[in-house]
Amino acid sequence: MSKRVTVPEIIAAKGKRKLSELTAYDYPTALWADKSGVDMLLVGDSLAMVVLGQEDTLSVGMTEMLHHTLAVSRGASRAIVIGDMPFMSYQASVEQALINAGRFMKEARASAVKLEGGARVVPQVRAMVEAGIPVQGHLGLTPQSAAQFGGFKVQGKTAEAAKVLIEDAQALAEAGCFSIVLEAIPSSIAEMVTEAVPVPTIGIGAGPSCDGQVLVIHDVLGLFDRFAPRFVKKYAKLDEVIIKALVKYREEVEQGIFPGPEHGFMIDEQEVKKLDKT
Ligand code: KIV
């Protein structure tokens, strides 16, 4: 088992090496992603869409997130496991945010949590960091606020919006976030944010200047084709491989090819003969 990546190592990587992060939602995806050597595994609330088949990320709650995060924690021995705080698990009050962040650490054995938002979540971030809970921030197209944005739209496209993004990133870093996800913002703005903060920025649809990148594992593996945002790169088309294997299984069952003798259990011929006599 290799040594687990630490939060100080993530912070120290800024400007030295690019960081990699992938989502994972269960034990097998955690095993695969961990073996790939990525630094961070995010149990994203994208779980709602790519695993549970929901339309957006809003309906997933603490129960599902803790359940899946614990499975990922069991499968990851090297990467930092980050539990994504679901919608309304941290917005209502600092106290509730702290209690729920603590549940990710205690009950789901996460090493950190992630939450969405800038200046408005700074009190929550401060309280978590003071309690010893590492926090990853998330700015730009924050899916939990899609209704406010009028859909899943690129953010930070005006000078005013870009200024707010930079200020939000600085506020999060100052509050103690160890890294900040930048989602769906123009590459030039991501570069400015990256230069403006002392902690790593992790881009998803934010261009090459970020200190690291994150993608949804179902997109990387080609397991989810309901829609693919422009920033997704598919490194495999596993859905085709899986469907082909399952069709073969169905055909072999229908044709009586599976199970073969090698898949069954035999008893001694003498015992069968005894049965015949009864
Ligand atoms: O939920 C998620 O998967 C995320 C990533 C896209 C950053 O928040």
Short mmCIF file of C-alpha atoms and ligand atoms in Angstrom, two decimals:
data_model
loop_
_atom_site.label_atom_id
_atom_site.label_comp_id
_atom_site.label_asym_id
_atom_site.label_seq_id
_atom_site.Cartn_x
_atom_site.Cartn_y
_atom_site.Cartn_z
CA MET A 1 0.00 0.00 0.00
CA SER A 2 1.53 3.35 -1.00
CA LYS A 3 1.62 6.36 1.31
CA ARG A 4 -1.49 8.54 1.32
CA VAL A 5 -1.21 11.96 -0.29
CA THR A 6 -1.59 14.70 2.32
CA VAL A 7 -3.24 18.12 2.28
CA PRO A 8 0.10 19.92 2.85
CA GLU A 9 1.50 18.03 -0.18
CA ILE A 10 -1.42 19.27 -2.30
CA ILE A 11 -0.79 22.88 -1.24
CA ALA A 12 2.97 22.52 -1.79
CA ALA A 13 2.42 21.19 -5.33
CA LYS A 14 1.31 24.62 -6.56
CA GLY A 15 3.72 25.83 -9.22
CA LYS A 16 5.76 22.61 -9.01
CA ARG A 17 3.62 19.84 -10.51
CA LYS A 18 0.11 19.51 -11.91
CA LEU A 19 -2.46 17.86 -9.64
CA SER A 20 -5.04 15.31 -10.79
CA GLU A 21 -8.45 14.66 -9.30
CA LEU A 22 -11.24 12.29 -10.39
CA THR A 23 -14.67 11.61 -9.04
CA ALA A 24 -15.42 8.18 -7.57
CA TYR A 25 -18.71 6.94 -6.17
CA ASP A 26 -18.20 3.38 -4.97
CA TYR A 27 -15.61 0.75 -4.04
CA PRO A 28 -14.65 -0.40 -7.58
CA THR A 29 -14.35 3.11 -9.04
CA ALA A 30 -12.25 4.08 -6.01
CA LEU A 31 -9.94 1.07 -6.50
CA TRP A 32 -9.42 1.88 -10.20
CA ALA A 33 -8.91 5.61 -9.68
CA ASP A 34 -6.60 5.06 -6.71
CA LYS A 35 -4.46 2.62 -8.70
CA SER A 36 -4.18 5.21 -11.51
CA GLY A 37 -2.17 7.38 -9.10
CA VAL A 38 -4.44 10.48 -9.09
CA ASP A 39 -3.96 12.75 -6.08
CA MET A 40 -7.58 13.30 -5.07
CA LEU A 41 -10.84 11.35 -5.27
CA LEU A 42 -13.95 13.48 -5.08
CA VAL A 43 -17.19 11.79 -4.12
CA GLY A 44 -19.06 14.44 -6.07
CA ASP A 45 -22.73 15.19 -5.74
CA SER A 46 -22.67 14.49 -9.50
CA LEU A 47 -23.49 11.06 -8.02
CA ALA A 48 -27.09 12.22 -8.35
CA MET A 49 -26.80 12.43 -12.12
CA VAL A 50 -24.28 9.81 -13.22
CA VAL A 51 -25.11 7.08 -10.69
CA LEU A 52 -28.66 7.75 -9.52
CA GLY A 53 -30.06 9.00 -12.83
CA GLN A 54 -31.40 12.31 -11.51
CA GLU A 55 -31.76 15.47 -13.60
CA ASP A 56 -29.50 17.64 -11.44
CA THR A 57 -27.54 17.48 -8.18
CA LEU A 58 -30.16 19.01 -5.89
CA SER A 59 -32.01 15.96 -4.61
CA VAL A 60 -29.07 13.99 -3.31
CA GLY A 61 -28.72 14.22 0.48
CA MET A 62 -26.33 13.46 3.34
CA THR A 63 -27.52 9.85 3.61
CA GLU A 64 -26.54 8.97 0.03
CA MET A 65 -23.35 11.03 0.11
CA LEU A 66 -22.12 9.41 3.35
CA HIS A 67 -23.02 5.94 2.10
CA HIS A 68 -21.04 6.38 -1.15
CA THR A 69 -18.14 8.24 0.48
CA LEU A 70 -17.59 5.40 2.94
CA ALA A 71 -17.41 2.92 0.04
CA VAL A 72 -14.85 5.14 -1.73
CA SER A 73 -12.82 5.49 1.47
CA ARG A 74 -12.61 1.70 1.68
CA GLY A 75 -11.24 1.51 -1.87
CA ALA A 76 -8.73 4.38 -1.71
CA SER A 77 -5.44 3.82 0.06
CA ARG A 78 -3.35 6.54 -1.61
CA ALA A 79 -5.52 9.42 -2.84
CA ILE A 80 -7.16 11.97 -0.58
CA VAL A 81 -10.90 11.27 -0.40
CA ILE A 82 -13.05 14.40 -0.54
CA GLY A 83 -16.74 14.27 0.38
CA ASP A 84 -18.90 16.72 -1.56
CA MET A 85 -21.34 18.52 0.72
CA PRO A 86 -24.81 18.17 -0.83
CA PHE A 87 -27.29 20.99 -1.43
CA MET A 88 -28.66 22.44 1.84
CA SER A 89 -26.19 20.54 4.04
CA TYR A 90 -24.15 23.72 4.67
CA GLN A 91 -26.10 26.75 3.42
CA ALA A 92 -28.58 27.19 6.29
CA SER A 93 -26.13 27.76 9.16
CA VAL A 94 -22.50 27.49 10.16
CA GLU A 95 -23.42 25.03 12.89
CA GLN A 96 -25.24 22.69 10.52
CA ALA A 97 -22.38 22.95 8.03
CA LEU A 98 -19.86 22.02 10.70
CA ILE A 99 -21.89 19.06 11.95
CA ASN A 100 -22.36 17.71 8.42
CA ALA A 101 -18.69 18.21 7.50
CA GLY A 102 -17.79 16.33 10.67
CA ARG A 103 -20.05 13.45 9.61
CA PHE A 104 -18.07 13.09 6.35
CA MET A 105 -14.87 12.73 8.39
CA LYS A 106 -16.23 10.53 11.22
CA GLU A 107 -18.82 8.34 9.54
CA ALA A 108 -17.54 8.21 5.94
CA ARG A 109 -13.80 8.42 6.72
CA ALA A 110 -13.24 11.24 4.20
CA SER A 111 -10.01 13.25 4.45
CA ALA A 112 -11.64 16.52 3.38
CA VAL A 113 -14.92 18.05 2.22
CA LYS A 114 -15.87 20.27 -0.71
CA LEU A 115 -18.53 22.95 -0.81
CA GLU A 116 -19.75 25.39 -3.44
CA GLY A 117 -19.70 29.18 -3.25
CA GLY A 118 -17.47 32.16 -2.52
CA ALA A 119 -17.70 34.91 0.09
CA ARG A 120 -21.10 33.67 1.30
CA VAL A 121 -19.64 30.36 2.56
CA VAL A 122 -16.52 31.85 4.15
CA PRO A 123 -17.95 31.56 7.73
CA GLN A 124 -18.63 27.86 7.12
CA VAL A 125 -15.14 27.29 5.69
CA ARG A 126 -13.53 29.06 8.66
CA ALA A 127 -15.48 26.97 11.18
CA MET A 128 -14.54 23.72 9.42
CA VAL A 129 -10.86 24.62 9.09
CA GLU A 130 -10.78 25.65 12.78
CA ALA A 131 -12.23 22.22 13.62
CA GLY A 132 -9.41 20.55 11.65
CA ILE A 133 -11.45 19.68 8.57
CA PRO A 134 -9.68 20.38 5.24
CA VAL A 135 -11.96 22.14 2.76
CA GLN A 136 -11.87 22.32 -1.03
CA GLY A 137 -13.73 25.32 -2.45
CA HIS A 138 -15.72 25.36 -5.71
CA LEU A 139 -16.35 28.47 -7.84
CA GLY A 140 -17.67 29.29 -11.31
CA LEU A 141 -20.47 27.06 -12.56
CA THR A 142 -21.48 25.67 -9.20
CA PRO A 143 -24.24 23.17 -10.16
CA GLN A 144 -26.18 23.61 -6.90
CA SER A 145 -26.87 27.21 -8.02
CA ALA A 146 -27.83 26.31 -11.61
CA ALA A 147 -31.37 27.63 -11.05
CA GLN A 148 -29.93 31.02 -10.12
CA PHE A 149 -27.66 31.00 -13.20
CA GLY A 150 -30.56 30.02 -15.50
CA GLY A 151 -29.00 26.62 -16.30
CA PHE A 152 -25.56 25.03 -16.63
CA LYS A 153 -23.85 28.08 -18.15
CA VAL A 154 -20.25 29.25 -18.38
CA GLN A 155 -19.56 31.80 -15.61
CA GLY A 156 -17.16 34.76 -15.25
CA LYS A 157 -17.69 36.06 -18.77
CA THR A 158 -17.93 39.78 -17.92
CA ALA A 159 -15.21 41.89 -16.29
CA GLU A 160 -17.46 42.41 -13.26
CA ALA A 161 -18.18 38.67 -12.88
CA ALA A 162 -14.48 37.86 -13.30
CA LYS A 163 -13.58 40.39 -10.58
CA VAL A 164 -16.07 38.74 -8.19
CA LEU A 165 -14.59 35.31 -9.03
CA ILE A 166 -11.08 36.47 -8.17
CA GLU A 167 -12.28 38.08 -4.92
CA ASP A 168 -14.24 34.94 -4.00
CA ALA A 169 -11.19 32.75 -4.63
CA GLN A 170 -9.04 35.01 -2.46
CA ALA A 171 -11.67 34.95 0.30
CA LEU A 172 -11.81 31.13 0.21
CA ALA A 173 -8.02 30.82 0.29
CA GLU A 174 -7.83 33.32 3.15
CA ALA A 175 -10.50 31.34 5.05
CA GLY A 176 -8.29 28.24 4.77
CA CYS A 177 -9.39 26.24 1.70
CA PHE A 178 -6.53 23.96 0.65
CA SER A 179 -7.59 24.05 -3.03
CA ILE A 180 -10.33 25.54 -5.16
CA VAL A 181 -12.24 23.89 -8.02
CA LEU A 182 -12.92 26.29 -10.92
CA GLU A 183 -15.74 25.01 -13.10
CA ALA A 184 -16.69 26.28 -16.58
CA ILE A 185 -15.01 29.67 -16.65
CA PRO A 186 -12.95 31.24 -19.46
CA SER A 187 -9.34 30.02 -19.50
CA SER A 188 -7.92 33.56 -19.20
CA ILE A 189 -9.97 34.22 -16.06
CA ALA A 190 -8.92 30.87 -14.56
CA GLU A 191 -5.31 31.90 -15.17
CA MET A 192 -5.89 35.18 -13.28
CA VAL A 193 -7.57 33.36 -10.38
CA THR A 194 -4.71 30.84 -10.29
CA GLU A 195 -2.17 33.65 -10.04
CA ALA A 196 -4.22 35.47 -7.41
CA VAL A 197 -4.37 32.67 -4.82
CA PRO A 198 -1.66 30.80 -2.88
CA VAL A 199 -3.49 27.46 -3.04
CA PRO A 200 -3.94 25.15 -6.05
CA THR A 201 -6.82 25.74 -8.45
CA ILE A 202 -8.33 22.58 -9.90
CA GLY A 203 -10.01 23.20 -13.23
CA ILE A 204 -12.94 21.53 -14.95
CA GLY A 205 -13.66 23.43 -18.12
CA ALA A 206 -11.33 26.17 -16.96
CA GLY A 207 -8.37 25.71 -19.31
CA PRO A 208 -4.76 24.61 -18.94
CA SER A 209 -3.45 27.27 -16.55
CA CYS A 210 -5.08 25.78 -13.46
CA ASP A 211 -2.80 24.00 -11.01
CA GLY A 212 -4.68 20.74 -11.58
CA GLN A 213 -7.66 19.18 -13.32
CA VAL A 214 -10.73 17.23 -12.24
CA LEU A 215 -13.18 15.21 -14.33
CA VAL A 216 -16.16 13.00 -13.63
CA ILE A 217 -14.97 9.38 -13.91
CA HIS A 218 -18.07 8.27 -15.85
CA ASP A 219 -17.18 10.87 -18.51
CA VAL A 220 -13.51 9.83 -18.64
CA LEU A 221 -14.40 6.17 -19.05
CA GLY A 222 -17.30 6.74 -21.45
CA LEU A 223 -19.89 5.31 -19.08
CA PHE A 224 -22.35 8.18 -19.28
CA ASP A 225 -23.69 9.52 -22.54
CA ARG A 226 -26.84 11.46 -21.56
CA PHE A 227 -24.82 14.59 -22.30
CA ALA A 228 -21.14 15.50 -22.45
CA PRO A 229 -20.08 19.07 -21.76
CA ARG A 230 -17.48 20.55 -24.12
CA PHE A 231 -14.76 20.25 -21.47
CA VAL A 232 -15.05 16.48 -21.17
CA LYS A 233 -12.42 14.25 -22.75
CA LYS A 234 -13.42 10.58 -23.08
CA TYR A 235 -10.40 8.34 -22.62
CA ALA A 236 -12.39 5.16 -23.30
CA LYS A 237 -15.81 4.02 -24.51
CA LEU A 238 -16.50 1.45 -21.83
CA ASP A 239 -20.25 1.54 -22.36
CA GLU A 240 -19.70 -0.19 -25.73
CA VAL A 241 -17.45 -2.84 -24.15
CA ILE A 242 -19.95 -3.44 -21.33
CA ILE A 243 -23.01 -3.71 -23.57
CA LYS A 244 -21.15 -6.10 -25.90
CA ALA A 245 -20.25 -8.36 -22.96
CA LEU A 246 -23.81 -8.30 -21.62
CA VAL A 247 -25.33 -9.10 -25.02
CA LYS A 248 -22.94 -12.09 -25.29
CA TYR A 249 -24.03 -13.27 -21.82
CA ARG A 250 -27.73 -13.03 -22.76
CA GLU A 251 -27.15 -14.89 -26.04
CA GLU A 252 -25.21 -17.68 -24.33
CA VAL A 253 -27.95 -18.11 -21.72
CA GLU A 254 -30.62 -18.23 -24.45
CA GLN A 255 -28.59 -20.73 -26.52
CA GLY A 256 -27.75 -22.96 -23.54
CA ILE A 257 -24.01 -22.29 -23.89
CA PHE A 258 -23.75 -20.79 -20.41
CA PRO A 259 -23.36 -22.31 -17.87
CA GLY A 260 -20.95 -24.96 -19.16
CA PRO A 261 -19.84 -28.02 -17.14
CA GLU A 262 -16.91 -26.03 -15.75
CA HIS A 263 -19.32 -23.60 -14.06
CA GLY A 264 -21.28 -26.25 -12.16
CA PHE A 265 -20.71 -28.34 -9.04
CA MET A 266 -20.57 -32.14 -9.28
CA ILE A 267 -21.12 -34.86 -6.76
CA ASP A 268 -19.59 -38.30 -6.79
CA GLU A 269 -21.23 -40.75 -9.27
CA GLN A 270 -21.70 -43.26 -6.41
CA GLU A 271 -23.81 -40.72 -4.52
CA VAL A 272 -25.97 -40.17 -7.60
CA LYS A 273 -26.49 -43.94 -7.87
CA LYS A 274 -27.56 -44.08 -4.23
CA LEU A 275 -30.13 -41.41 -4.99
CA ASP A 276 -31.46 -43.49 -7.91
CA LYS A 277 -32.14 -46.38 -5.52
CA THR A 278 -34.25 -44.33 -3.12
O1 KIV B 1 -19.93 16.83 -8.15
C1 KIV B 1 -18.94 16.83 -8.87
O2 KIV B 1 -18.60 15.85 -9.54
C2 KIV B 1 -18.15 18.05 -8.91
C3 KIV B 1 -17.02 18.10 -9.90
C4 KIV B 1 -17.54 18.26 -11.25
C5 KIV B 1 -16.02 19.13 -9.55
O3 KIV B 1 -18.41 18.96 -8.20
#
